[in-house]
Amino acid sequence: MYTIVLIANFTMKTSYRFLYSCRNSAFSGFAPGKCHNTLINSSSDFCFNLNSSREFHTYPSRISGFGPIINETYKVFRGPELSCGQSRVLSSSCRGSVNKGVSSLIGRVVSNVRNYSTPSVETRVNEKNFERIYVQGGVNVKPVVLERIDIDENIGREEGYKVEVDGQDVNKTNSESVNEVVGEVLSPKREDSDIEKEAWRLLQSAIVDYCGSPVGTLAANDPGDKQPLNYDQVFIRDFVPSALAFLLRGEGEIVRNFLLHTLQLQSWEKTVDCYSPGQGLMPASFKVRTVPLDGNKSEEVLDPDFGESAIGRVAPVDSGLWWIILLRAYGKITGDYALQERVDVQTGIKLILNLCLADGFDMFPSLLVTDGSCMIDRRMGIHGHPLEIQALFYSALRCSREMLTVNDASNNLVRAINNRLSALSFHIREYYWVDMKKINEIYRYKTEEYSTEATNKFNIYPEQIPKWLMDWIPEEGGYMIGNLQPAHMDFRFFTLGNLWSIVSSLGTPKQNAAILNLIEAKWDDLMGHMPLKICYPALENEDWRITTGSDPKNTPWSYHNGGSWPTLLWQFTLACIKMGRADLASKAITSAEKRLSMDRWPEYYDTRNGRFIGKQSRLYQTWTIAGFLTSKMLVENPEMASLLFLEEDYELLEICVCALSKTGRKRCSRVAAKSQILV
Ligand code: GLC
């Protein structure tokens, strides 16, 4: 199957020519190896162009060979057979140049269209389903970029034909124009304080270059650290606050490069003991390595880690979700919507969504994952349906729905997104939410109810309510619990998931406000001397031994087990601004500001109140630095914050796809349970 994409700008003469093709070498005229290179060019225009010579190299210690690639059916980046545990690396030489002119114009025009259009909703009711299809751009808005794409949504990144207009690839903007656009967004209101100046300097020095262009930031950059492990890599999740800091400062290039390079890595073959995860997985991190070539030459290669090297071999489920969230943020802040409209970028979004939306054995709309699949990337008893992943999943679905180009080929996907969003928000709002009243309900639950009408659907035994919670839960306020499984509620408070429930409107407006009320009421526990506890409370004694597997890094009130992570500050700030509680954000920033620089920007703090720099904490941790800067900028520019969060979508509340109520079987618990919690 071929993907044919025609792209034209209405305002230009349309002289088309094929830019690249792949998989069908006869059609494209490229030799297999070249074709492979050419495809990369499509997503990496800043570093390469058609004239650049790019090759796939085998990274000496890990790659077994290089051979014909083109004949794979859909894993287009897939190479020859690898031996177990190996992964492939991408390498390139760096002779590219950047197109100018046309792209800049397009970035601005598209941006304007987006600014003035609102999504329209087309409603269709059929016998089984009540469907809503969102049409991007509104009914009266003509798309600036005309695109016909024919991608089978069940398969991966396809070969494509892009068409240039007047010799320009209209499907991209160049980094210069991006920076031009961004530069207009935020003008500094005051001079940076000394601490901010230091933070900017440190952030700048953490930048990683690839082929002479910035592509990310190191996780930590402590010159005194002789054993950096993988902290000398660019982590996808860690880069998000760096990206936002750069974007808010008017620097879009690094973010654009990061998005495009990680997109390439997405298609990499990755194996752990001869088994490959689904295509579309984004790496947890990547490293730029320099590989020696013949004749005193060397070359840079990107070496991704999909979990096959990570401690515990954890799957980075959150990486793809963060990538989508960042892609939307990039478009919103820079106005460069052309990036998200690119065929390869659209396909990247679809691949991630296909992985997340694939049918399985699940009974719940929440995403089933293993332990350690997110920011908490070690065993902490969060396998199953952890809140953090659900909140990021919901955010990524909403971001994707905004960004996907709607056409015949994507209609089904958009429908699936809407259905999932609606089911997921119902599920989380109804079953993850706890406050005083709900805990009292659980306390009086009957168990062993066999029926579709059961109140205690998950057969939660009231004895599970932990003692600490009975005393801790305030009269006002509530939160989303950490996890829900059959006969299991994890009542721990996980900060990131709760904050993203607010930011993405996964929670109802009332719930979102109540989460912040709880944080305010429990300030000493959750903020202490250094914002913000990653979770509360810590697992202790036998619980720690069984749940963490006696992990010496995750001892009580340390690291993931109740440690305090300053990077969470930016997400807290965003949530506070959204809910009109910037006062809380300022209070937290002020307390962080007192210590971060003095303590050399630690990764995390230990003890119940966050008084000590963490036992094994890295210093000069980049997301601590970037999180601080981003928080400062957001609080001073709330209008920028509003580009990053998502408001309640009332249409979604109306969608119930199960259609049981319509058949008269009355089994749809969603319809029955439309408690006031949903409003
Ligand atoms: C730790 C954190 C993880 C982070 C990584 C790099 O493993 O748990 O969330 O991405 O360090 O900073």
XYZ file of C-alpha atoms and ligand atoms in Angstrom:
691
model
C 0.000 0.000 0.000
C 1.314 3.406 -0.897
C 0.723 6.648 0.747
C 0.256 9.508 -1.593
C 0.178 12.960 -0.228
C -0.388 16.041 -2.249
C 0.276 19.281 -0.588
C -0.325 22.616 -2.155
C -0.598 26.120 -0.966
C -3.585 27.932 -2.379
C -1.715 31.125 -2.786
C 1.047 29.642 -4.853
C 1.599 28.320 -8.261
C 1.376 24.621 -8.036
C 4.336 23.062 -9.660
C 4.500 19.648 -8.104
C 7.363 17.326 -7.910
C 7.902 14.217 -5.896
C 10.187 14.776 -2.983
C 10.666 11.281 -1.689
C 9.275 7.845 -1.768
C 10.017 4.611 -0.138
C 9.360 0.881 0.020
C 8.729 0.673 -3.655
C 12.170 1.251 -4.981
C 11.052 0.748 -8.562
C 8.656 3.610 -8.201
C 10.936 5.880 -6.316
C 13.988 5.210 -8.311
C 16.127 5.003 -5.206
C 18.297 2.134 -4.255
C 17.138 0.544 -1.035
C 19.752 2.063 1.179
C 19.322 5.489 -0.308
C 15.641 5.248 -0.034
C 15.939 4.657 3.616
C 18.031 7.719 3.962
C 15.679 9.745 1.915
C 12.775 8.878 4.125
C 14.654 10.152 7.109
C 15.073 13.370 5.303
C 11.355 13.882 5.462
C 11.382 14.197 9.191
C 14.722 15.759 9.665
C 14.875 18.710 7.386
C 16.886 20.899 9.691
C 19.894 18.695 9.664
C 19.686 17.140 6.233
C 18.390 18.055 2.876
C 18.249 16.221 -0.367
C 21.833 17.055 -1.019
C 23.054 15.805 2.248
C 24.555 12.395 2.364
C 23.082 10.321 5.107
C 23.770 6.772 5.860
C 22.686 4.236 8.370
C 25.581 3.012 10.347
C 25.917 0.207 12.690
C 26.975 1.391 16.066
C 30.063 -0.721 16.667
C 29.305 -2.393 19.954
C 25.620 -3.025 19.436
C 24.742 -3.434 15.841
C 25.235 -6.565 13.893
C 25.071 -5.417 10.341
C 23.584 -3.348 7.636
C 21.739 -4.640 4.660
C 18.688 -4.199 2.488
C 15.984 -2.379 4.274
C 13.445 -1.303 1.789
C 11.493 -4.489 1.397
C 9.907 -4.466 4.815
C 6.193 -4.151 4.709
C 5.700 -1.438 7.219
C 8.617 -1.168 9.581
C 10.352 1.014 7.118
C 13.290 1.722 9.345
C 13.751 -1.888 10.065
C 17.020 -3.330 9.032
C 18.530 -6.737 8.861
C 18.124 -9.297 11.570
C 19.487 -8.205 14.871
C 20.816 -10.432 17.505
C 18.967 -10.464 20.787
C 18.985 -7.379 22.930
C 20.365 -5.162 20.250
C 18.986 -1.945 19.057
C 19.755 0.107 16.035
C 21.132 3.585 15.983
C 20.655 6.334 13.517
C 23.608 8.193 12.250
C 24.018 11.034 9.905
C 26.531 13.358 8.478
C 25.756 16.978 8.753
C 25.773 18.778 5.468
C 22.228 19.995 5.424
C 20.959 23.426 4.784
C 17.684 24.954 5.718
C 14.979 26.099 3.346
C 13.874 29.632 3.792
C 10.979 31.827 2.865
C 7.908 29.868 1.953
C 7.736 27.940 5.153
C 7.786 31.038 7.242
C 4.760 32.353 5.436
C 2.898 29.127 5.860
C 3.615 28.983 9.557
C 1.993 32.328 10.038
C -0.988 31.753 7.804
C -1.837 28.435 9.352
C -1.428 29.917 12.753
C -3.939 32.610 11.947
C -6.447 30.126 10.657
C -6.202 28.200 13.886
C -6.577 31.276 15.984
C -9.886 32.203 14.473
C -11.493 28.843 14.051
C -13.279 26.686 16.528
C -13.957 23.000 16.071
C -17.357 22.205 14.725
C -19.113 19.053 15.687
C -20.866 16.781 13.335
C -23.185 14.396 15.064
C -24.265 11.101 13.661
C -26.454 8.580 15.310
C -26.575 5.068 14.021
C -28.208 1.991 15.405
C -25.446 1.099 17.755
C -23.459 4.151 18.398
C -23.835 7.747 19.147
C -20.898 9.295 17.454
C -19.452 12.706 17.317
C -16.877 13.555 14.786
C -14.858 16.632 15.300
C -14.046 18.585 12.225
C -10.931 20.574 12.708
C -10.869 24.161 11.667
C -14.606 24.773 11.603
C -16.963 24.383 8.680
C -16.237 27.616 6.949
C -12.511 27.601 7.181
C -10.624 26.566 4.126
C -7.513 24.651 4.925
C -4.401 26.417 3.814
C -2.699 23.124 3.230
C -4.555 20.678 1.108
C -3.665 17.188 1.987
C -4.791 13.822 0.802
C -3.418 11.052 2.889
C -4.105 7.415 2.589
C -2.691 5.726 5.566
C -3.989 2.504 6.877
C -4.447 3.375 10.493
C -3.487 -0.061 11.619
C -0.070 0.045 10.224
C 2.962 2.067 10.723
C 4.911 4.845 9.165
C 4.368 4.457 5.482
C 6.251 5.443 2.503
C 4.879 8.712 1.255
C 5.077 11.090 -1.628
C 5.304 14.653 -0.657
C 5.019 17.327 -3.205
C 7.072 20.426 -3.314
C 5.628 23.702 -4.412
C 7.979 25.764 -6.486
C 10.865 23.727 -5.293
C 10.046 24.237 -1.631
C 8.900 21.623 0.767
C 5.732 23.332 1.897
C 5.266 20.934 4.685
C 7.746 22.498 7.004
C 8.940 25.718 8.412
C 12.545 26.466 9.026
C 13.939 27.091 12.404
C 14.643 30.709 11.697
C 11.037 31.425 10.923
C 9.987 29.503 13.993
C 12.117 31.687 16.141
C 10.772 34.762 14.428
C 7.250 33.734 15.314
C 8.095 32.737 18.858
C 10.087 35.861 19.464
C 6.922 37.889 19.218
C 5.158 35.895 21.868
C 6.700 36.833 25.145
C 8.625 39.923 25.934
C 10.462 40.017 29.244
C 8.687 42.197 31.764
C 11.600 42.632 34.119
C 15.242 41.795 34.380
C 16.058 38.254 35.462
C 17.078 37.807 39.083
C 20.535 36.354 39.815
C 19.008 32.945 40.430
C 17.161 33.052 37.128
C 20.318 34.134 35.344
C 22.158 31.212 36.870
C 19.343 28.856 35.903
C 19.402 30.058 32.291
C 23.145 29.637 32.141
C 22.883 26.097 33.490
C 20.043 25.224 31.155
C 22.013 26.531 28.230
C 25.028 24.456 29.209
C 22.889 21.303 29.374
C 21.971 21.600 25.696
C 22.902 18.618 23.549
C 23.837 19.201 19.919
C 23.458 16.757 17.098
C 24.936 17.574 13.720
C 25.518 21.099 14.881
C 21.916 21.714 15.927
C 20.449 21.641 19.424
C 18.225 18.588 19.961
C 17.612 18.343 23.683
C 19.029 18.748 27.170
C 20.971 16.356 29.387
C 19.011 14.933 32.312
C 21.704 16.157 34.683
C 24.864 18.098 34.108
C 27.008 17.836 37.197
C 30.687 18.077 36.261
C 31.553 16.415 39.575
C 29.486 13.311 38.859
C 31.844 10.546 37.830
C 29.102 7.959 37.404
C 26.293 9.637 35.535
C 24.630 6.311 34.548
C 22.049 7.425 32.016
C 21.696 10.946 33.369
C 23.928 12.085 30.520
C 21.118 11.300 28.097
C 18.213 13.343 26.779
C 15.065 11.980 28.425
C 11.791 12.605 26.642
C 9.841 13.390 29.810
C 12.659 15.462 31.302
C 12.937 17.601 28.218
C 9.342 18.857 28.445
C 10.013 21.618 31.019
C 13.211 22.546 29.166
C 11.205 22.784 25.968
C 8.614 25.002 27.588
C 11.274 27.259 29.062
C 12.864 27.642 25.630
C 9.543 28.173 23.903
C 8.437 30.780 26.384
C 11.735 32.523 25.908
C 11.271 32.611 22.157
C 13.561 29.748 21.191
C 11.664 27.242 19.107
C 14.405 25.571 17.145
C 15.602 23.151 19.798
C 12.051 21.965 20.431
C 11.337 21.472 16.772
C 14.548 19.516 16.355
C 13.772 17.409 19.381
C 10.282 16.591 18.119
C 11.529 15.572 14.699
C 14.502 13.531 15.846
C 12.543 11.607 18.438
C 9.955 10.983 15.745
C 12.595 9.180 13.741
C 13.589 7.098 16.715
C 9.984 6.017 17.134
C 10.248 3.713 14.166
C 13.303 1.950 15.406
C 13.418 -1.743 15.837
C 13.927 -2.439 19.504
C 14.190 -5.754 21.241
C 14.587 -7.137 24.697
C 15.710 -10.757 24.414
C 14.327 -11.099 20.902
C 10.958 -9.610 21.724
C 9.844 -6.283 20.304
C 7.309 -3.905 21.756
C 4.718 -2.369 19.454
C 5.737 0.025 16.767
C 5.119 3.589 17.819
C 6.842 3.333 21.160
C 8.933 6.402 21.870
C 12.235 5.903 23.660
C 12.698 6.864 27.284
C 15.875 8.663 26.343
C 18.562 8.992 23.720
C 22.217 9.820 23.594
C 24.328 11.437 20.927
C 27.441 9.348 20.430
C 30.479 10.029 18.327
C 31.526 7.073 16.235
C 34.979 6.922 14.703
C 35.116 6.421 10.939
C 37.979 5.523 8.686
C 40.628 8.108 8.074
C 40.537 10.052 11.325
C 36.946 11.019 10.759
C 34.086 10.608 13.126
C 30.383 10.832 12.948
C 27.539 11.505 15.351
C 24.844 8.927 15.935
C 21.646 8.935 17.936
C 21.371 6.000 20.281
C 17.900 5.543 21.768
C 16.938 3.550 24.849
C 13.475 2.049 24.666
C 13.880 0.363 27.986
C 16.196 -2.346 26.741
C 19.074 -0.818 28.704
C 17.093 0.915 31.417
C 17.323 -0.320 34.983
C 14.512 -2.855 35.326
C 13.833 -2.855 31.561
C 10.849 -0.576 32.084
C 8.689 0.450 29.123
C 8.449 4.230 28.763
C 4.710 4.393 28.146
C 4.634 8.076 29.009
C 7.217 9.126 26.384
C 4.832 9.055 23.426
C 2.161 10.807 25.459
C 4.574 13.577 26.430
C 5.695 13.852 22.826
C 2.131 14.524 21.705
C 1.551 16.999 24.519
C 4.756 18.835 23.626
C 3.904 18.862 19.941
C 0.671 20.682 20.690
C 2.424 23.098 23.046
C 4.990 23.846 20.352
C 2.263 24.716 17.855
C 0.317 26.803 20.341
C 3.296 28.861 21.468
C 5.142 29.281 18.191
C 2.202 29.417 15.811
C 4.117 26.964 13.642
C 1.229 24.578 13.019
C 2.847 23.394 9.823
C 5.009 21.057 11.859
C 2.099 19.084 13.263
C 0.497 18.947 9.834
C 3.458 17.227 8.233
C 2.696 13.753 7.000
C 5.417 12.103 9.044
C 4.341 13.936 12.174
C 0.691 12.995 11.625
C 1.769 9.392 11.177
C 3.839 9.594 14.359
C 0.765 10.698 16.297
C -1.247 7.855 14.806
C 1.355 5.264 15.676
C 1.356 6.316 19.302
C -2.428 6.308 19.408
C -2.646 2.927 17.713
C -0.516 1.477 20.461
C -2.649 3.044 23.164
C -6.019 2.323 21.592
C -5.335 -1.264 20.529
C -7.976 -3.722 21.663
C -6.929 -6.142 24.353
C -8.412 -7.986 27.287
C -9.178 -4.810 29.178
C -12.470 -4.270 30.951
C -11.678 -0.630 31.678
C -11.025 2.339 29.391
C -7.926 3.158 31.412
C -4.540 2.105 30.060
C -3.062 -1.075 31.515
C 0.681 -0.757 32.096
C 3.527 -2.354 33.995
C 5.232 -0.899 37.012
C 7.755 1.825 36.283
C 6.271 2.959 32.996
C 6.284 6.683 33.746
C 8.132 9.272 35.832
C 8.232 6.667 38.576
C 10.402 4.321 36.591
C 11.136 1.751 39.282
C 9.012 -0.735 41.095
C 6.659 1.188 43.344
C 3.506 -0.900 43.134
C 1.928 1.251 40.430
C 1.406 -1.441 37.778
C -2.137 -1.733 36.525
C -3.903 1.546 35.862
C -1.796 4.246 37.505
C -3.306 7.696 37.578
C -0.256 9.375 36.045
C -0.548 7.373 32.855
C -4.321 7.860 32.696
C -3.991 11.620 33.033
C -1.258 11.831 30.401
C -3.218 9.488 28.163
C -6.283 11.677 28.438
C -4.208 14.793 27.732
C -2.535 13.171 24.739
C -5.895 12.084 23.325
C -7.269 15.578 23.621
C -4.136 17.101 22.110
C -4.204 14.603 19.236
C -7.818 15.300 18.492
C -6.915 18.930 18.023
C -3.942 18.168 15.821
C -5.057 15.295 13.614
C -5.888 16.265 10.092
C -9.423 15.068 9.603
C -10.101 13.179 6.410
C -11.564 9.857 5.359
C -8.495 8.006 6.523
C -8.501 9.458 10.004
C -12.234 9.496 10.702
C -12.246 6.165 12.465
C -9.349 7.154 14.613
C -10.967 10.431 15.602
C -14.134 8.546 16.483
C -12.152 6.094 18.585
C -10.443 8.996 20.353
C -13.742 10.636 21.212
C -15.224 7.432 22.499
C -12.206 6.710 24.618
C -12.024 10.237 25.998
C -15.591 10.070 27.074
C -15.317 6.627 28.659
C -12.013 7.435 30.317
C -13.156 10.663 31.891
C -16.294 8.972 33.202
C -14.265 6.113 34.651
C -11.722 8.313 36.406
C -14.222 10.875 37.668
C -16.511 8.239 39.019
C -14.149 5.597 40.397
C -10.840 7.300 41.175
C -12.268 10.249 43.029
C -12.208 10.264 46.821
C -13.201 12.832 49.370
C -14.617 12.621 52.867
C -18.053 11.604 51.594
C -16.755 8.965 49.193
C -14.460 7.414 51.752
C -17.377 7.155 54.107
C -19.330 5.405 51.352
C -16.502 2.927 50.785
C -16.279 2.431 54.552
C -19.851 1.152 54.490
C -19.572 -0.822 51.248
C -21.241 -4.200 50.915
C -19.006 -6.712 49.179
C -19.429 -9.762 46.936
C -22.177 -8.145 44.905
C -22.869 -10.162 41.795
C -24.849 -8.007 39.403
C -24.506 -5.279 36.864
C -26.213 -2.969 39.326
C -23.556 -3.381 42.028
C -22.596 -0.295 43.950
C -19.222 -1.719 44.877
C -18.299 -2.709 41.335
C -14.676 -3.529 41.991
C -15.397 -5.472 45.162
C -13.367 -3.204 47.397
C -13.185 -4.479 50.965
C -13.619 -1.532 53.330
C -10.717 -2.809 55.430
C -8.496 -1.570 52.612
C -9.018 2.031 53.604
C -5.677 2.835 55.201
C -5.600 4.207 58.717
C -3.595 7.261 57.685
C -6.309 8.280 55.256
C -9.132 8.255 57.783
C -7.346 10.964 59.748
C -5.764 12.716 56.820
C -8.638 13.429 54.454
C -9.788 17.020 55.034
C -13.421 18.087 55.281
C -12.946 20.199 52.182
C -11.165 18.913 49.129
C -10.411 15.541 47.648
C -8.164 13.835 45.127
C -7.831 11.094 42.563
C -6.468 7.859 43.987
C -3.307 6.355 42.532
C -4.690 3.187 40.974
C -7.782 1.051 40.663
C -7.925 -2.672 40.054
C -10.326 -5.441 40.991
C -10.479 -5.490 44.801
C -7.734 -2.909 44.989
C -7.642 0.814 45.457
C -4.270 2.439 45.882
C -5.162 5.362 48.109
C -1.775 7.044 47.916
C -1.811 10.622 46.622
C 0.290 10.818 43.433
C 1.044 14.409 42.583
C 1.758 14.290 38.866
C -1.450 12.417 38.043
C -3.543 14.766 40.148
C -1.959 17.841 38.607
C -2.510 16.559 35.081
C -6.108 15.689 35.917
C -6.501 19.397 36.541
C -4.441 20.602 33.596
C -6.206 18.357 31.080
C -9.690 18.585 32.622
C -9.779 14.876 33.214
C -11.376 15.804 36.523
C -14.564 17.852 36.690
C -14.191 21.554 37.424
C -15.361 20.855 40.985
C -12.928 18.014 41.452
C -10.080 20.055 40.047
C -10.744 22.880 42.456
C -11.039 20.366 45.287
C -7.634 18.849 44.505
C -6.009 22.240 44.988
C -8.024 22.746 48.174
C -6.612 19.496 49.466
C -3.075 20.507 48.570
C -3.606 23.785 50.369
C -5.058 22.055 53.409
C -2.185 19.556 53.462
C 0.542 22.026 52.565
C 3.033 20.812 55.164
C 2.708 17.219 53.990
C 2.779 17.831 50.255
C 4.973 20.924 49.998
C 6.975 20.899 53.201
C 10.316 22.643 52.861
C 10.639 21.876 49.179
C 7.804 21.431 46.703
C 6.572 18.861 45.706
C 6.052 15.371 47.134
C 5.968 12.862 44.317
C 3.512 10.794 46.343
C 2.094 10.707 49.827
C 2.585 8.917 52.136
C 5.724 6.803 51.836
C 5.625 3.025 51.981
C 7.255 1.879 55.175
C 8.432 -1.342 56.795
C 6.821 -4.462 55.394
C 4.909 -2.479 52.763
C 8.192 -1.024 51.505
C 9.852 -4.459 51.501
C 7.082 -6.174 49.568
C 6.057 -3.384 47.240
C 9.440 -2.017 46.199
C 11.307 -5.317 46.489
C 13.481 -3.806 49.252
C 14.709 -1.080 46.905
C 17.464 0.845 48.722
C 16.916 3.890 46.527
C 13.219 3.983 47.351
C 13.458 3.857 51.132
C 10.665 5.681 52.976
C 10.505 9.411 52.183
C 13.197 9.178 49.566
C 13.221 9.319 45.747
C 9.982 7.903 44.331
C 8.788 6.758 47.722
C 7.636 10.064 49.152
C 10.614 12.160 48.029
C 10.121 15.808 47.021
C 10.715 16.692 43.361
C 11.134 20.366 42.475
C 10.450 19.641 38.815
C 6.792 19.138 39.697
C 6.608 22.849 40.398
C 5.874 23.835 36.805
C 2.965 21.445 36.553
C 1.628 22.694 39.882
C 1.951 26.261 38.627
C 0.043 25.418 35.474
C -2.732 23.719 37.440
C -2.961 26.645 39.863
C -3.183 29.233 37.098
C -5.891 27.227 35.393
C -7.962 27.121 38.567
C -7.410 30.786 39.417
C -5.116 29.905 42.333
C -1.884 31.566 41.215
C -1.418 32.568 44.858
C -0.646 28.943 45.716
C 1.842 28.674 42.877
C 3.656 31.828 43.961
C 3.893 30.531 47.512
C 5.456 27.271 46.303
C 7.856 29.024 43.928
C 9.005 31.349 46.684
C 9.843 28.463 48.963
C 11.708 26.594 46.200
C 13.606 29.731 45.221
C 15.091 29.996 48.703
C 17.017 26.761 48.355
C 17.378 25.471 44.820
C 20.424 27.459 43.796
C 22.119 27.102 47.179
C 21.556 23.336 47.078
C 22.865 23.131 43.486
C 19.539 22.296 41.830
C 18.982 18.767 43.164
C 16.895 16.151 41.474
C 14.931 15.394 44.638
C 14.814 15.902 48.397
C 14.370 13.371 51.188
C 12.558 13.141 54.519
C 8.950 13.618 55.439
C 9.162 17.390 55.024
C 11.682 17.527 52.201
C 14.467 19.029 54.315
C 17.467 17.104 53.005
C 18.961 16.869 49.555
C 18.170 13.332 48.399
C 20.510 10.525 49.356
C 21.369 9.637 45.770
C 20.050 12.802 44.212
C 21.824 14.161 41.153
C 22.862 17.797 41.311
C 22.334 20.275 38.497
C 19.341 18.238 37.411
C 18.031 19.890 34.277
C 14.318 19.449 34.822
C 14.678 20.995 38.276
C 16.281 24.039 36.666
C 13.887 24.192 33.720
C 10.859 23.523 35.930
C 11.801 26.488 38.073
C 12.256 28.798 35.089
C 9.046 27.636 33.449
C 7.105 28.163 36.679
C 8.439 31.700 36.983
C 7.522 32.546 33.414
C 4.072 30.993 33.593
C 3.117 32.766 36.764
C 4.150 36.079 35.228
C 2.487 35.316 31.901
C -0.763 33.518 32.688
C -1.920 34.098 29.121
C 0.843 31.753 27.989
C -0.222 29.183 30.558
C -3.683 29.211 29.043
C -2.202 27.876 25.811
C -1.029 24.798 27.655
C -4.056 23.583 29.560
C -7.348 22.167 28.324
C -10.782 23.312 29.418
C -13.743 21.070 30.190
C -15.242 19.615 27.010
C -18.969 19.487 27.582
C -19.628 17.603 24.352
C -17.640 14.659 25.627
C -19.921 14.277 28.597
C -22.798 13.564 26.273
C -21.149 10.733 24.430
C -21.997 7.293 25.632
C -21.127 4.716 23.045
C -22.323 1.594 24.759
C -25.912 2.263 23.636
C -27.248 -0.137 26.253
C -29.725 2.354 27.597
C -31.157 2.658 24.122
C -31.780 -1.073 23.887
C -33.779 -1.037 27.075
C -31.390 -3.412 28.820
C -30.554 -0.676 31.288
C -27.100 -1.955 31.959
C -25.188 1.147 31.177
C -23.815 2.114 34.520
C -22.681 5.409 33.084
C -26.198 6.530 32.414
C -27.363 5.246 35.775
C -24.452 6.813 37.588
C -24.670 10.318 36.233
C -24.170 11.633 39.701
C -23.522 15.263 40.333
C -19.843 14.417 40.237
C -19.951 14.605 36.468
C -21.211 18.100 36.206
C 14.887 9.030 37.140
C 13.441 9.458 37.235
C 12.852 9.630 35.845
C 13.703 10.600 35.053
C 15.152 10.137 35.019
C 16.058 11.153 34.380
O 14.990 7.761 36.592
O 12.699 8.525 37.949
O 11.529 10.076 35.949
O 13.199 10.717 33.775
O 15.623 9.933 36.351
O 16.052 12.339 35.092
